[in-house]
Amino acid sequence: MPDRSHTRPPRAADLGAFAPIALAALVLALVPLWAGDSRSMMTVVTTGLTFASYAVAFNLIFGATGQLFLCVGALAGIGGFGSVIISDRLGLPFLVTMPMAALLSGLFGAALSWVAVRRSLDTIFTGIVTLAFALSFQSFVLGRPELTGGENGLQVAGGADTLLRQPVEPYYVFLGLLVVFLVVYRVIQRSHVGWAFRALRDDDAAASLAGIDVARYRILAGWIGSMMLGLTGALFAHYRGFVGDTTYAFGSVDVRVLVMLAFGGIGTLLGPVLGAAVFTVMDELLVDQAQVRELIYGVITVILFLSFRQGAVPALTNAVRRLVGADQPPPREASSADTGIG
Amino acid sequence: MVAVLIDGLVLGLQFGMLGVGLTLVYGLGGVVNLAHGQMAVVAAMVAARLMDRGTATALAVAAGILSVVALGVVIDRTLMQPVYRERSEHRVLLGLLLMLGVGFIIDGVLEWRYPIEALSLRITGGPVEVFGVAIRRGSIVASAVIGVVGLALILFFRYTTFGRATRSVIEDEEGARLCGINPGAVRTVIFGLSGGLAGIVAMTQAMTSPVVSTAGVGLTIFALIVAVVGGLGSTSGAFLAGIILGLVNTLSAFYIGTFVSSIILLLAAASTILLRPEGLLRRA
């Protein structure tokens, strides 16, 4: 359900294009004012930001170029486990190993993209090949405990005794990362690469006839998006101080990211952030009803997607207004302004 | 060795039957039923609950299978209607996400109400000697059931009017409509049938090992892989793919180890997609 609202003419004021990001950042920066007293609350919102970053990266791959990567968790996990293993085994500082691991994730993502493009796989087939990759990664994590800790997981030394283990500071580190990702997304959207993305997402045959190198741009999106995933996953590992087999599992990352993005609006700038915010709040509300959480999650998912019938973003904007009501900070205004609707 | 092969074959037939249910629904309506495994588990749980209350086994099994047939029909008539109104990629994506939600709901209900429920159907009698190898009687009954149902399916699609109508909708929905076939009705019946097949798989699995209430996601993933390797929309392809993947899975699990075996299974699936994206049997 890609939205087609990005074909508006470029704005006169270049800075205006980044205003929604600034607004969202401002709102998110205020969150620790009420959550800052509680360490567990800060963990919840920081994890929420992590998922927002995952969703922005996934949006670049799926929303912008239509490649259904069902290995978001695996790519983040390559970054996370990669960085932890390199830093803790070789004694390198985690600031060095995180970009290394992100490059590794990027390599895998670009390779998957390359395969999908070379074999001209459509959405479903790309989804299934990447799902197979994700499940293989999971089996690898469980099957090589001497490297990954298997079911017991790994304690992470890299990042200990830094501000990443403070209660409030990591939130702003993750917020910074998210803002950087959003700016990258926006810059790409506004460049010639963004035009190519939109053209090939809407109709790749036509885009190819118009002289766009579809393969190159798809692989580019897969590569950049996967590096973002790897970097986020690595930062999350050093922040939590622990990585285990469920940290990056398909069920705990991919499903959530997909639902968050679809909820927020596939292919929109702030959709991923909005989706992550709403589902983080919802998770927190349901924390005492752990037994029925999955059930409620399912019911909400079904209701959400049913209300998409007339096309994603308009129905979505209304649905969000109805569902979230008053206690949600205003990124949705920015998001609706951004998509040129409302 | 022969015993391992036969275990693999039984598993493969079950995989194949799961894949067939998934592939039919996808071929007809473009819906990737991500709740397929969960539907199988529903059948098992209904049967298990009834048996706990003292219902006769055969009756409980029939009720379990019928309950997922009904579930399939209801899902098709309600949730899937907006999906069928969409076109191409939008339809696929919406169907996939909705069924993902349905899968959550089923898993959520099972986790909430019946977290430790499990179905086992004990087939009485000792092992049977086949070619000098002792085989569990449950395995034999399970493969016989799936063999018969599979054969019936293939005959059904080849020789009955409704079966032919189904294949014509898979080939070309508009063309079938012009010939006076109602694609909506065909889809509803096949969604129900697909649920029933999932239920049968669950029952045959319960003959060799207990089916637990959390088995749904794993079954869905197997069904998905099998359907894709067999070529989405192809019944005999799904069966063949199921048998091959079942053998690969069991043999590598026996000789190498579980974790490596699931990697091998997934790699086999991925490489089939890459080498023959149209499926094993389909001509390019």
XYZ file of C-alpha atoms in Angstrom, chain A residues 1-2 4 62 66 68 115-116 119 121-125 128-129 131-133 135-137 139-140 142-143 151 250 255 258-259 262 266 290-292 294-295 297-299 301-303 305-306 308-311, chain B residues 26 32 78-79 82-83 85-86 89-90 92-94 96-98 100-109 111-112 217 221 224-225 228 231-232 258-260 262-263 266-267 269-270 273-278:
100
model
C 0.000 0.000 0.000
C 2.490 2.677 -1.012
C 1.458 8.244 -4.035
C 10.425 -1.505 1.635
C 9.242 -1.994 -2.584
C 9.914 -6.710 1.360
C 19.911 -11.600 -5.461
C 16.330 -10.327 -5.469
C 16.321 -13.040 -10.143
C 11.768 -11.627 -7.422
C 8.478 -9.907 -6.679
C 7.326 -8.741 -3.255
C 6.266 -12.130 -1.925
C 9.320 -14.006 -3.180
C 10.262 -15.430 1.546
C 13.944 -15.499 0.567
C 12.519 -14.772 5.719
C 14.595 -17.876 5.031
C 17.690 -15.770 5.654
C 15.383 -17.959 10.168
C 18.821 -19.240 9.155
C 20.396 -16.446 11.161
C 19.347 -21.085 13.773
C 22.948 -19.918 13.552
C 21.159 -20.939 18.571
C 23.421 -23.486 16.919
C 20.167 -19.671 24.449
C 11.867 -12.564 13.692
C 6.600 -8.509 12.933
C 6.164 -4.305 9.807
C 3.030 -3.559 11.791
C 2.104 -0.213 8.040
C 4.457 3.008 4.372
C 0.585 -10.104 29.332
C -1.681 -13.099 28.747
C -4.018 -11.348 26.360
C -0.953 -11.029 21.678
C -4.695 -11.370 21.269
C -2.326 -6.985 19.316
C -3.935 -9.202 16.687
C -7.346 -7.580 17.005
C -3.765 -5.243 13.647
C -6.842 -6.571 11.888
C -8.909 -3.456 12.648
C -5.645 -2.918 8.145
C -9.358 -3.158 7.508
C -7.028 1.006 5.050
C -9.473 0.037 2.367
C -9.717 3.361 0.559
C -5.943 3.823 0.453
C -2.928 -17.871 -2.693
C -0.890 -15.506 1.694
C -15.817 -11.398 6.317
C -12.196 -10.293 6.650
C -12.091 -5.984 1.356
C -8.912 -7.770 0.284
C -11.631 -5.703 -3.819
C -7.997 -4.581 -4.028
C 0.411 -5.999 -4.996
C -2.002 -4.073 -2.773
C -1.256 -9.401 -1.655
C 0.062 -7.063 1.002
C -3.303 -6.364 2.621
C -0.854 -10.961 4.154
C -1.079 -8.367 6.915
C -4.682 -9.226 7.785
C -0.861 -12.051 10.138
C -3.290 -10.328 12.494
C -5.603 -13.346 12.465
C -2.591 -15.516 13.316
C -1.870 -13.255 16.319
C -5.478 -13.514 17.425
C -5.549 -17.303 17.242
C -2.184 -17.635 18.965
C -3.260 -15.069 21.527
C -6.466 -16.927 22.365
C -1.904 -18.821 24.772
C -4.475 -17.209 27.013
C 3.883 -20.312 13.769
C 6.523 -21.152 8.138
C 4.990 -21.078 3.324
C 8.336 -22.532 2.343
C 6.868 -21.320 -2.544
C 5.388 -22.902 -7.071
C 2.544 -20.826 -5.658
C 18.813 -29.887 14.373
C 20.143 -26.362 13.999
C 22.207 -27.128 10.940
C 16.963 -26.074 9.676
C 19.627 -23.957 7.972
C 15.986 -22.937 4.505
C 18.909 -22.815 2.109
C 14.122 -23.483 -0.095
C 15.941 -20.249 -0.903
C 13.344 -19.971 -5.354
C 16.501 -18.541 -6.888
C 17.075 -21.288 -9.425
C 13.467 -22.036 -10.341
C 11.335 -19.093 -9.208
C 8.340 -20.523 -11.045
